[in-house]
Short mmCIF file of C-alpha atoms and ligand atoms in Angstrom, two decimals:
data_model
loop_
_atom_site.label_atom_id
_atom_site.label_comp_id
_atom_site.label_asym_id
_atom_site.label_seq_id
_atom_site.Cartn_x
_atom_site.Cartn_y
_atom_site.Cartn_z
CA MET A 84 -110.71 -40.86 170.08
CA THR A 85 -108.06 -38.93 168.45
CA ASP A 86 -108.96 -35.15 168.60
CA LEU A 87 -108.28 -33.98 165.12
CA ALA A 88 -109.36 -30.42 165.28
CA ALA A 89 -106.53 -29.89 167.88
CA LEU A 90 -104.10 -31.38 165.85
CA ALA A 91 -104.74 -29.37 163.02
CA ASP A 92 -104.68 -26.37 165.06
CA GLN A 93 -101.80 -27.06 165.96
CA LEU A 94 -100.32 -27.54 163.00
CA ASP A 95 -102.17 -24.61 161.43
CA GLU A 96 -101.10 -22.25 164.03
CA ALA A 97 -97.10 -23.30 163.45
CA ALA A 98 -97.52 -22.45 159.88
CA CYS A 99 -99.52 -19.14 160.20
CA THR A 100 -97.19 -17.89 163.17
CA GLY A 101 -93.98 -19.17 161.54
CA ILE A 102 -92.86 -20.67 165.07
CA ALA A 103 -92.32 -24.48 164.49
CA THR A 104 -94.07 -27.05 166.53
CA PRO A 105 -93.00 -30.09 168.34
CA GLN A 106 -93.96 -33.66 166.61
CA LEU A 107 -97.49 -35.00 167.46
CA ALA A 108 -98.15 -38.17 165.86
CA ALA A 109 -96.55 -40.28 168.68
CA ALA A 110 -97.99 -38.81 171.47
CA ALA A 111 -101.46 -38.68 170.14
CA GLY A 112 -101.28 -42.05 168.66
CA VAL A 113 -101.74 -40.70 164.94
CA ASP A 114 -101.42 -43.87 162.43
CA VAL A 115 -101.28 -43.22 158.56
CA ASP A 116 -105.14 -43.12 157.66
CA THR A 117 -105.74 -40.60 160.81
CA ALA A 118 -102.69 -38.56 159.84
CA TYR A 119 -104.58 -37.85 156.48
CA ALA A 120 -107.84 -37.02 158.16
CA VAL A 121 -105.56 -34.49 160.19
CA GLN A 122 -104.55 -32.86 156.85
CA GLU A 123 -107.73 -32.95 155.48
CA GLU A 124 -108.88 -30.79 158.58
CA LEU A 125 -105.73 -28.98 158.54
CA VAL A 126 -105.84 -27.76 154.46
CA GLY A 127 -109.78 -27.14 155.82
CA ARG A 128 -108.65 -24.56 158.12
CA ARG A 129 -107.30 -22.77 154.54
CA LEU A 130 -110.52 -23.37 152.55
CA ASN A 131 -112.35 -21.41 155.50
CA ARG A 132 -110.08 -18.22 155.10
CA GLY A 133 -111.43 -18.62 151.56
CA GLU A 134 -108.52 -20.31 149.57
CA ARG A 135 -109.09 -22.90 146.93
CA LEU A 136 -107.80 -26.25 146.06
CA VAL A 137 -105.92 -26.40 143.26
CA GLY A 138 -104.16 -29.75 143.08
CA LEU A 139 -102.14 -32.33 144.57
CA LYS A 140 -98.50 -32.92 145.40
CA MET A 141 -96.65 -36.01 145.58
CA GLY A 142 -93.81 -36.45 148.18
CA LEU A 143 -90.99 -38.93 148.36
CA THR A 144 -91.33 -40.08 145.32
CA SER A 145 -87.41 -39.97 144.87
CA ARG A 146 -84.32 -42.28 147.05
CA ALA A 147 -83.01 -38.80 147.31
CA LYS A 148 -85.92 -37.25 148.94
CA MET A 149 -86.59 -40.59 151.04
CA ALA A 150 -83.07 -40.55 152.25
CA GLN A 151 -82.93 -36.72 152.95
CA VAL A 152 -85.84 -36.79 155.21
CA GLY A 153 -85.71 -40.46 156.88
CA VAL A 154 -88.86 -41.31 155.55
CA ASP A 155 -89.49 -44.31 152.94
CA GLU A 156 -92.79 -44.35 152.04
CA ILE A 157 -94.70 -42.10 148.94
CA ILE A 158 -96.97 -39.53 150.45
CA TRP A 159 -99.66 -36.71 148.81
CA GLY A 160 -100.81 -33.68 149.91
CA ARG A 161 -102.87 -30.63 148.88
CA LEU A 162 -102.15 -27.69 147.37
CA THR A 163 -104.22 -24.19 147.65
CA ASP A 164 -104.22 -21.22 145.21
CA ALA A 165 -102.34 -19.32 148.04
CA MET A 166 -99.36 -21.11 147.69
CA HIS A 167 -98.76 -20.44 143.99
CA ILE A 168 -96.12 -18.01 143.17
CA ASP A 169 -95.92 -16.98 139.42
CA ASP A 170 -92.57 -17.84 137.38
CA GLY A 171 -90.00 -15.61 138.09
CA GLY A 172 -92.15 -14.07 141.26
CA THR A 173 -91.06 -13.54 144.51
CA VAL A 174 -91.44 -15.60 147.79
CA ARG A 175 -91.43 -14.02 151.38
CA VAL A 176 -89.33 -16.42 153.31
CA GLY A 177 -89.67 -14.49 156.51
CA GLU A 178 -93.21 -16.16 156.78
CA PHE A 179 -91.88 -19.52 156.51
CA ILE A 180 -89.91 -21.41 159.35
CA HIS A 181 -87.12 -22.91 157.53
CA PRO A 182 -88.10 -23.21 154.10
CA ARG A 183 -86.29 -25.28 151.22
CA ALA A 184 -86.78 -25.41 147.79
CA GLU A 185 -86.54 -28.42 145.45
CA PRO A 186 -86.83 -29.10 141.49
CA GLU A 187 -90.07 -30.90 140.54
CA VAL A 188 -92.08 -31.72 137.30
CA ALA A 189 -95.42 -30.66 137.13
CA PHE A 190 -98.54 -31.77 134.92
CA LEU A 191 -101.70 -30.07 134.19
CA LEU A 192 -104.34 -32.55 134.76
CA ASP A 193 -107.13 -33.26 132.04
CA ARG A 194 -109.32 -36.72 132.29
CA LEU A 195 -108.39 -38.88 134.92
CA PRO A 196 -109.59 -42.18 135.43
CA GLU A 197 -111.63 -43.53 138.24
CA PRO A 198 -109.76 -43.61 141.50
CA GLY A 199 -108.36 -46.91 141.69
CA GLU A 200 -108.14 -47.04 138.31
CA PRO A 201 -104.60 -46.80 136.76
CA VAL A 202 -103.41 -44.44 134.22
CA THR A 203 -103.28 -46.08 130.95
CA ASP A 204 -104.05 -43.19 129.01
CA PHE A 205 -101.25 -40.43 130.28
CA ALA A 206 -102.11 -38.36 127.00
CA SER A 207 -105.58 -37.93 127.91
CA ALA A 208 -104.80 -37.73 131.58
CA VAL A 209 -102.34 -34.99 131.31
CA ARG A 210 -102.64 -31.74 129.42
CA ALA A 211 -99.24 -29.94 129.54
CA VAL A 212 -96.11 -30.51 131.67
CA ALA A 213 -93.38 -27.82 133.37
CA PRO A 214 -90.77 -27.81 135.03
CA ALA A 215 -91.41 -26.65 138.94
CA VAL A 216 -89.72 -25.51 142.04
CA GLU A 217 -91.73 -26.31 145.28
CA ILE A 218 -90.69 -24.75 148.31
CA ILE A 219 -91.24 -26.96 151.23
CA ASP A 220 -91.39 -25.97 155.30
CA SER A 221 -92.18 -28.65 157.75
CA ARG A 222 -94.01 -27.02 160.73
CA TYR A 223 -92.03 -29.10 162.97
CA ARG A 224 -88.87 -28.35 164.74
CA ASP A 225 -85.48 -29.25 163.23
CA PHE A 226 -87.09 -30.23 159.76
CA THR A 227 -87.67 -33.87 161.33
CA PHE A 228 -90.97 -36.03 161.46
CA SER A 229 -92.33 -39.45 161.16
CA LEU A 230 -94.10 -40.51 158.19
CA PRO A 231 -97.88 -39.88 159.91
CA ASP A 232 -96.27 -36.34 161.17
CA VAL A 233 -95.31 -35.61 157.87
CA ILE A 234 -98.57 -36.56 156.13
CA ALA A 235 -100.56 -34.64 158.96
CA ASP A 236 -98.66 -31.30 158.15
CA ASN A 237 -99.46 -31.70 154.52
CA CYS A 238 -96.52 -33.05 153.26
CA SER A 239 -94.70 -29.89 154.28
CA ALA A 240 -96.23 -28.08 151.57
CA ALA A 241 -95.60 -24.29 151.41
CA ALA A 242 -95.50 -22.67 147.98
CA TYR A 243 -94.45 -23.53 144.41
CA VAL A 244 -93.94 -22.18 141.25
CA VAL A 245 -94.67 -23.77 137.85
CA GLY A 246 -92.60 -22.44 134.56
CA ALA A 247 -94.46 -22.33 131.38
CA TRP A 248 -96.59 -25.34 130.42
CA GLN A 249 -95.26 -27.38 127.44
CA PRO A 250 -96.85 -30.03 125.53
CA VAL A 251 -96.10 -33.46 126.94
CA PRO A 252 -93.17 -34.95 125.52
CA ASP A 253 -92.82 -38.57 123.98
CA GLY A 254 -90.53 -39.71 126.88
CA LEU A 255 -90.39 -37.89 130.10
CA ASP A 256 -88.23 -40.82 132.13
CA ASN A 257 -84.45 -39.44 131.73
CA LEU A 258 -84.88 -35.80 131.34
CA GLY A 259 -81.83 -33.93 133.42
CA VAL A 260 -82.80 -31.94 136.24
CA LEU A 261 -80.99 -29.01 137.50
CA LEU A 262 -81.36 -26.90 140.54
CA GLU A 263 -79.57 -23.27 140.70
CA VAL A 264 -79.35 -21.12 143.30
CA ASP A 265 -77.99 -17.33 142.42
CA GLY A 266 -76.84 -19.07 139.06
CA ARG A 267 -74.95 -22.27 140.77
CA VAL A 268 -75.69 -25.37 140.17
CA VAL A 269 -76.95 -27.02 143.77
CA GLN A 270 -78.33 -30.31 142.64
CA THR A 271 -78.32 -32.29 139.75
CA GLY A 272 -80.63 -35.37 138.69
CA SER A 273 -82.83 -36.85 136.08
CA THR A 274 -86.46 -37.06 135.97
CA ALA A 275 -85.61 -41.26 136.25
CA ALA A 276 -84.99 -40.72 139.77
CA ILE A 277 -89.13 -39.98 140.02
CA LEU A 278 -90.48 -43.74 140.62
CA GLY A 279 -88.44 -44.69 137.67
CA ASP A 280 -90.39 -42.32 135.69
CA PRO A 281 -92.59 -39.36 136.94
CA ARG A 282 -95.95 -40.53 135.08
CA ARG A 283 -95.76 -43.27 137.89
CA ALA A 284 -96.23 -40.42 140.31
CA LEU A 285 -99.61 -39.94 138.87
CA THR A 286 -101.22 -43.36 138.98
CA GLU A 287 -99.62 -43.56 142.88
CA GLY A 288 -101.61 -40.13 143.22
CA VAL A 289 -104.89 -41.01 141.69
CA ARG A 290 -104.35 -44.40 143.96
CA LEU A 291 -103.21 -42.69 146.90
CA ALA A 292 -105.55 -40.09 147.14
CA GLY A 293 -108.59 -42.22 145.92
CA ARG A 294 -108.18 -44.39 148.94
CA TYR A 295 -109.04 -41.29 150.36
CA GLY A 296 -111.85 -40.07 148.69
CA VAL A 297 -109.91 -37.48 147.14
CA ARG A 298 -110.74 -37.10 143.04
CA MET A 299 -108.34 -35.26 141.07
CA ARG A 300 -109.81 -32.50 138.53
CA ALA A 301 -109.12 -31.22 135.49
CA GLY A 302 -107.38 -28.05 135.40
CA TRP A 303 -105.63 -29.11 138.46
CA VAL A 304 -101.66 -28.96 139.08
CA PHE A 305 -99.94 -31.89 139.81
CA LEU A 306 -96.29 -31.95 141.58
CA ALA A 307 -94.67 -35.32 140.81
CA GLY A 308 -92.22 -35.04 143.96
CA ALA A 309 -88.98 -33.76 143.89
CA ALA A 310 -85.92 -35.57 141.67
CA THR A 311 -83.37 -34.60 143.97
CA ALA A 312 -82.87 -33.36 147.61
CA ALA A 313 -84.00 -30.14 148.77
CA VAL A 314 -81.57 -27.03 149.88
CA PRO A 315 -82.48 -24.34 152.36
CA LEU A 316 -83.82 -21.24 150.82
CA LYS A 317 -82.19 -18.15 152.14
CA PRO A 318 -83.46 -14.59 151.72
CA GLY A 319 -82.25 -13.11 148.56
CA ALA A 320 -81.52 -16.16 146.81
CA HIS A 321 -82.58 -16.75 143.40
CA VAL A 322 -83.77 -20.27 142.63
CA ARG A 323 -83.80 -21.81 139.28
CA ALA A 324 -85.01 -25.14 138.27
CA VAL A 325 -84.08 -26.57 134.97
CA VAL A 326 -85.68 -29.70 133.35
CA GLU A 327 -83.90 -31.07 130.02
CA SER A 328 -86.15 -30.24 127.05
CA LEU A 329 -88.93 -28.91 129.35
CA GLY A 330 -87.26 -25.12 130.29
CA THR A 331 -87.04 -23.48 133.37
CA ALA A 332 -88.89 -22.48 136.97
CA SER A 333 -87.63 -19.66 138.78
CA LEU A 334 -88.51 -17.39 142.02
CA LYS A 335 -86.78 -14.66 144.10
CA ALA A 336 -86.62 -15.12 147.92
CA ALA A 337 -87.38 -11.80 149.73
CA PRO A 338 -87.09 -11.47 153.67
C1 OOG B 279 -92.00 -33.94 152.84
C2 OOG B 279 -92.27 -33.63 151.37
C3 OOG B 279 -91.36 -34.07 150.21
C4 OOG B 279 -91.37 -34.68 147.87
O1 OOG B 279 -91.08 -33.63 147.00
O2 OOG B 279 -90.63 -35.12 147.94
C5 OOG B 279 -91.85 -33.75 148.79
C6 OOG B 279 -90.38 -33.46 153.20
O3 OOG B 279 -89.43 -33.43 152.45
O4 OOG B 279 -90.40 -32.41 154.04
O5 OOG B 279 -92.37 -32.53 148.66
MG1 MG B 280 -91.97 -31.42 146.88
#
């Protein structure tokens, strides 16, 4: 029997102390299903400390991201209120290990189909959309991991900022995406990079999280996954994501 609690403790300690930990999945024989069980335990530690579940994030929904981390399966993780940063707000990077920033599209969820059912009515499933920046911070040394490792580590989730919510536009499948650091463009892409259309990420999220009995709720935030590779987040940096016709989301990195 895999000791889920011990593995969750190992990852929780790395996140709380800001000290990277060795990969654990191979040594402990953790497969994908077990990794999601570790993730649930790990996020459970946060909930026990008073955090609230506020949404879901998808990971590796674009080729750019898959190539950057060398894992090519779509994954999902959990967002809590403690990870949320106000638009234009400050994130303390000293609490993290080796944080990176990436541009995303966020959905404000409304009425979702039963787990396992496809999202056929996107307009009723999603109340609003917004540009977002996700801060990821792998708890593993050198930001390297296998598929079960990254799942267990709650898909590197660390923090996120969402711009002003916008009405759902007719098309979401070909909007230009920029990531800026200190006013300089460091990544460019398109929402088409996210599974051809970020709306597909929601169908995948309902399907994949539903397998583990996780049901998304109205009012939750959903991050569809980064459209480009992530960039290191340095203290002092001002980071901004721009998504064509949706606007911007930004944050400042304090030491
Ligand atoms: C895994 C998380 C991936 C995304 O948007 O693709 C992710 C990682 O890159 O560490 O959040
Ligand atoms: Mg992401």
